[in-house]
Structures are given as C-alpha cells and as structure tokens.
Amino acid sequence: MVNHENMNLPTIETMASGNISLTITEDTDWETFPDQAADFVRKFGGIVLKRIDTPVERMWIVLIKWRPFYLTFEDFPLRMTLDSMSRSCASVIHDIHAKLLAEAQS
C-alpha cells in the first residue's frame, strides 16, 4: 500500500555518478517549473548561472552556498530535483533536505 502522505516529502538518492540528488517536490509540471525553480533558488540564497530550456528539457545550473548543482524538471517520474555536480555538494543537499523536511512536517 502506498502512503500518500509521504509522496511529496523531499528525498535523497544516490546517482550513478556516486553524487547525491534531492527530490524537492513531485508537485510540479512543465509550466510551473520556472516559477518553482526561481522560488527555490531565492529561498536558499542561490544564483542561477544558466537556464537550459529546450522543447525536451528544462534544467538550470545554479550555485547554492558556492557549490554547483543542476536544478532539473523530470517528467518520468514527475519531479523537480537538485542534482549535485560534485561530492562537495553533499553537505548542502543534506542541509536543504533537513529544512524542507521540517517544513513539510510542520
């Protein structure tokens, strides 16, 4: 049985590269991603370095706490993720995860 209460909680996964990825939300779509991404970057004091917006892909390259990430829209499964570009990003991912989890549970 699926626990629907936990479906939109932020989660951390290890990618094939060995770096980690944070699923920020599953409540997103193609049209809402730019606003959601901008809100996320602003909330965590980040800087957008590049927006890649093509007919088949939406991905931003961002700096948060001076570490590089891909902020991506994924359509299968549907979600917005923060993917670390290096192992030095892990502590930032864990900090953001803790803050998002605390917000979701309050």
PDB file of C-alpha atoms in Angstrom:
ATOM      1  CA  MET A   1       0.000   0.000   0.000  1.00  0.00           C
ATOM      2  CA  VAL A   2       1.282   3.491  -0.912  1.00  0.00           C
ATOM      3  CA  ASN A   3       1.415   6.090   1.866  1.00  0.00           C
ATOM      4  CA  HIS A   4       0.105   9.160   0.036  1.00  0.00           C
ATOM      5  CA  GLU A   5       1.008  11.463   2.939  1.00  0.00           C
ATOM      6  CA  ASN A   6       4.705  10.848   2.266  1.00  0.00           C
ATOM      7  CA  MET A   7       4.584  11.129  -1.539  1.00  0.00           C
ATOM      8  CA  ASN A   8       5.718  14.761  -1.639  1.00  0.00           C
ATOM      9  CA  LEU A   9       8.322  14.639   1.121  1.00  0.00           C
ATOM     10  CA  PRO A  10      11.828  15.544  -0.035  1.00  0.00           C
ATOM     11  CA  THR A  11      14.070  12.526  -0.557  1.00  0.00           C
ATOM     12  CA  ILE A  12      17.769  11.951  -1.179  1.00  0.00           C
ATOM     13  CA  GLU A  13      19.054   9.391  -3.679  1.00  0.00           C
ATOM     14  CA  THR A  14      22.500   8.374  -4.857  1.00  0.00           C
ATOM     15  CA  MET A  15      23.007   8.882  -8.597  1.00  0.00           C
ATOM     16  CA  ALA A  16      25.061   6.635 -10.890  1.00  0.00           C
ATOM     17  CA  SER A  17      27.950   9.111 -10.536  1.00  0.00           C
ATOM     18  CA  GLY A  18      28.032   8.480  -6.791  1.00  0.00           C
ATOM     19  CA  ASN A  19      26.895  12.046  -6.114  1.00  0.00           C
ATOM     20  CA  ILE A  20      23.553  12.651  -4.449  1.00  0.00           C
ATOM     21  CA  SER A  21      20.287  14.087  -5.713  1.00  0.00           C
ATOM     22  CA  LEU A  22      17.485  15.720  -3.749  1.00  0.00           C
ATOM     23  CA  THR A  23      13.911  15.302  -4.932  1.00  0.00           C
ATOM     24  CA  ILE A  24      12.443  18.656  -3.929  1.00  0.00           C
ATOM     25  CA  THR A  25       8.847  18.061  -4.981  1.00  0.00           C
ATOM     26  CA  GLU A  26       6.696  15.791  -7.089  1.00  0.00           C
ATOM     27  CA  ASP A  27       4.084  18.558  -7.312  1.00  0.00           C
ATOM     28  CA  THR A  28       5.424  20.171 -10.478  1.00  0.00           C
ATOM     29  CA  ASP A  29       4.885  20.238 -14.215  1.00  0.00           C
ATOM     30  CA  TRP A  30       6.413  21.738 -17.359  1.00  0.00           C
ATOM     31  CA  GLU A  31       4.604  25.059 -16.974  1.00  0.00           C
ATOM     32  CA  THR A  32       5.158  25.571 -13.225  1.00  0.00           C
ATOM     33  CA  PHE A  33       8.834  24.559 -13.112  1.00  0.00           C
ATOM     34  CA  PRO A  34      10.334  28.011 -13.910  1.00  0.00           C
ATOM     35  CA  ASP A  35       8.427  29.738 -11.092  1.00  0.00           C
ATOM     36  CA  GLN A  36       9.037  26.889  -8.647  1.00  0.00           C
ATOM     37  CA  ALA A  37      12.732  26.796  -9.532  1.00  0.00           C
ATOM     38  CA  ALA A  38      13.095  30.569  -9.117  1.00  0.00           C
ATOM     39  CA  ASP A  39      11.364  30.406  -5.716  1.00  0.00           C
ATOM     40  CA  PHE A  40      13.637  27.545  -4.632  1.00  0.00           C
ATOM     41  CA  VAL A  41      16.836  29.320  -5.698  1.00  0.00           C
ATOM     42  CA  ARG A  42      15.738  32.525  -3.957  1.00  0.00           C
ATOM     43  CA  LYS A  43      14.718  30.661  -0.781  1.00  0.00           C
ATOM     44  CA  PHE A  44      18.152  29.070  -0.417  1.00  0.00           C
ATOM     45  CA  GLY A  45      20.190  32.114  -1.446  1.00  0.00           C
ATOM     46  CA  GLY A  46      21.334  30.634  -4.727  1.00  0.00           C
ATOM     47  CA  ILE A  47      22.431  32.127  -8.007  1.00  0.00           C
ATOM     48  CA  VAL A  48      21.230  30.975 -11.431  1.00  0.00           C
ATOM     49  CA  LEU A  49      24.211  30.609 -13.763  1.00  0.00           C
ATOM     50  CA  LYS A  50      22.393  29.227 -16.799  1.00  0.00           C
ATOM     51  CA  ARG A  51      18.869  28.259 -17.820  1.00  0.00           C
ATOM     52  CA  ILE A  52      18.630  25.430 -20.324  1.00  0.00           C
ATOM     53  CA  ASP A  53      15.104  25.453 -21.695  1.00  0.00           C
ATOM     54  CA  THR A  54      14.519  23.412 -24.826  1.00  0.00           C
ATOM     55  CA  PRO A  55      11.405  21.683 -26.178  1.00  0.00           C
ATOM     56  CA  VAL A  56      12.504  18.468 -24.422  1.00  0.00           C
ATOM     57  CA  GLU A  57      14.450  19.611 -21.358  1.00  0.00           C
ATOM     58  CA  ARG A  58      14.298  22.116 -18.521  1.00  0.00           C
ATOM     59  CA  MET A  59      17.428  22.374 -16.407  1.00  0.00           C
ATOM     60  CA  TRP A  60      19.115  25.224 -14.596  1.00  0.00           C
ATOM     61  CA  ILE A  61      22.714  25.353 -13.452  1.00  0.00           C
ATOM     62  CA  VAL A  62      22.771  27.023 -10.045  1.00  0.00           C
ATOM     63  CA  LEU A  63      25.163  27.834  -7.226  1.00  0.00           C
ATOM     64  CA  ILE A  64      23.958  27.364  -3.656  1.00  0.00           C
ATOM     65  CA  LYS A  65      26.445  28.073  -0.884  1.00  0.00           C
ATOM     66  CA  TRP A  66      29.035  28.418  -3.675  1.00  0.00           C
ATOM     67  CA  ARG A  67      28.568  24.828  -4.799  1.00  0.00           C
ATOM     68  CA  PRO A  68      27.325  23.854  -8.294  1.00  0.00           C
ATOM     69  CA  PHE A  69      24.085  21.980  -8.918  1.00  0.00           C
ATOM     70  CA  TYR A  70      21.708  21.032 -11.703  1.00  0.00           C
ATOM     71  CA  LEU A  71      18.144  22.058 -10.829  1.00  0.00           C
ATOM     72  CA  THR A  72      16.026  19.901 -13.102  1.00  0.00           C
ATOM     73  CA  PHE A  73      12.488  19.177 -14.185  1.00  0.00           C
ATOM     74  CA  GLU A  74      11.984  15.461 -14.730  1.00  0.00           C
ATOM     75  CA  ASP A  75       8.878  14.094 -16.379  1.00  0.00           C
ATOM     76  CA  PHE A  76       9.378  10.430 -15.511  1.00  0.00           C
ATOM     77  CA  PRO A  77       8.880  10.270 -12.687  1.00  0.00           C
ATOM     78  CA  LEU A  78       7.367  13.741 -12.447  1.00  0.00           C
ATOM     79  CA  ARG A  79       9.523  15.798 -10.055  1.00  0.00           C
ATOM     80  CA  MET A  80      11.908  18.698  -9.506  1.00  0.00           C
ATOM     81  CA  THR A  81      15.384  17.680  -8.354  1.00  0.00           C
ATOM     82  CA  LEU A  82      18.596  19.290  -7.169  1.00  0.00           C
ATOM     83  CA  ASP A  83      21.468  17.186  -8.512  1.00  0.00           C
ATOM     84  CA  SER A  84      24.949  17.695  -7.122  1.00  0.00           C
ATOM     85  CA  MET A  85      27.806  18.183  -9.572  1.00  0.00           C
ATOM     86  CA  SER A  86      30.463  17.019  -7.112  1.00  0.00           C
ATOM     87  CA  ARG A  87      30.879  15.275  -3.789  1.00  0.00           C
ATOM     88  CA  SER A  88      31.499  18.642  -2.114  1.00  0.00           C
ATOM     89  CA  CYS A  89      27.785  19.377  -2.603  1.00  0.00           C
ATOM     90  CA  ALA A  90      26.617  16.611  -0.252  1.00  0.00           C
ATOM     91  CA  SER A  91      26.535  18.746   2.897  1.00  0.00           C
ATOM     92  CA  VAL A  92      24.421  21.393   1.146  1.00  0.00           C
ATOM     93  CA  ILE A  93      21.979  18.731  -0.084  1.00  0.00           C
ATOM     94  CA  HIS A  94      21.651  17.359   3.455  1.00  0.00           C
ATOM     95  CA  ASP A  95      21.081  20.857   4.915  1.00  0.00           C
ATOM     96  CA  ILE A  96      18.402  21.695   2.346  1.00  0.00           C
ATOM     97  CA  HIS A  97      16.768  18.287   2.815  1.00  0.00           C
ATOM     98  CA  ALA A  98      16.537  18.831   6.577  1.00  0.00           C
ATOM     99  CA  LYS A  99      14.950  22.278   6.121  1.00  0.00           C
ATOM    100  CA  LEU A 100      12.428  21.060   3.543  1.00  0.00           C
ATOM    101  CA  LEU A 101      11.549  18.023   5.651  1.00  0.00           C
ATOM    102  CA  ALA A 102      10.995  20.188   8.742  1.00  0.00           C
ATOM    103  CA  GLU A 103       8.718  22.498   6.727  1.00  0.00           C
ATOM    104  CA  ALA A 104       6.743  19.591   5.278  1.00  0.00           C
ATOM    105  CA  GLN A 105       6.186  18.063   8.702  1.00  0.00           C
ATOM    106  CA  SER A 106       5.164  21.271  10.470  1.00  0.00           C
TER     107      SER A 106
END
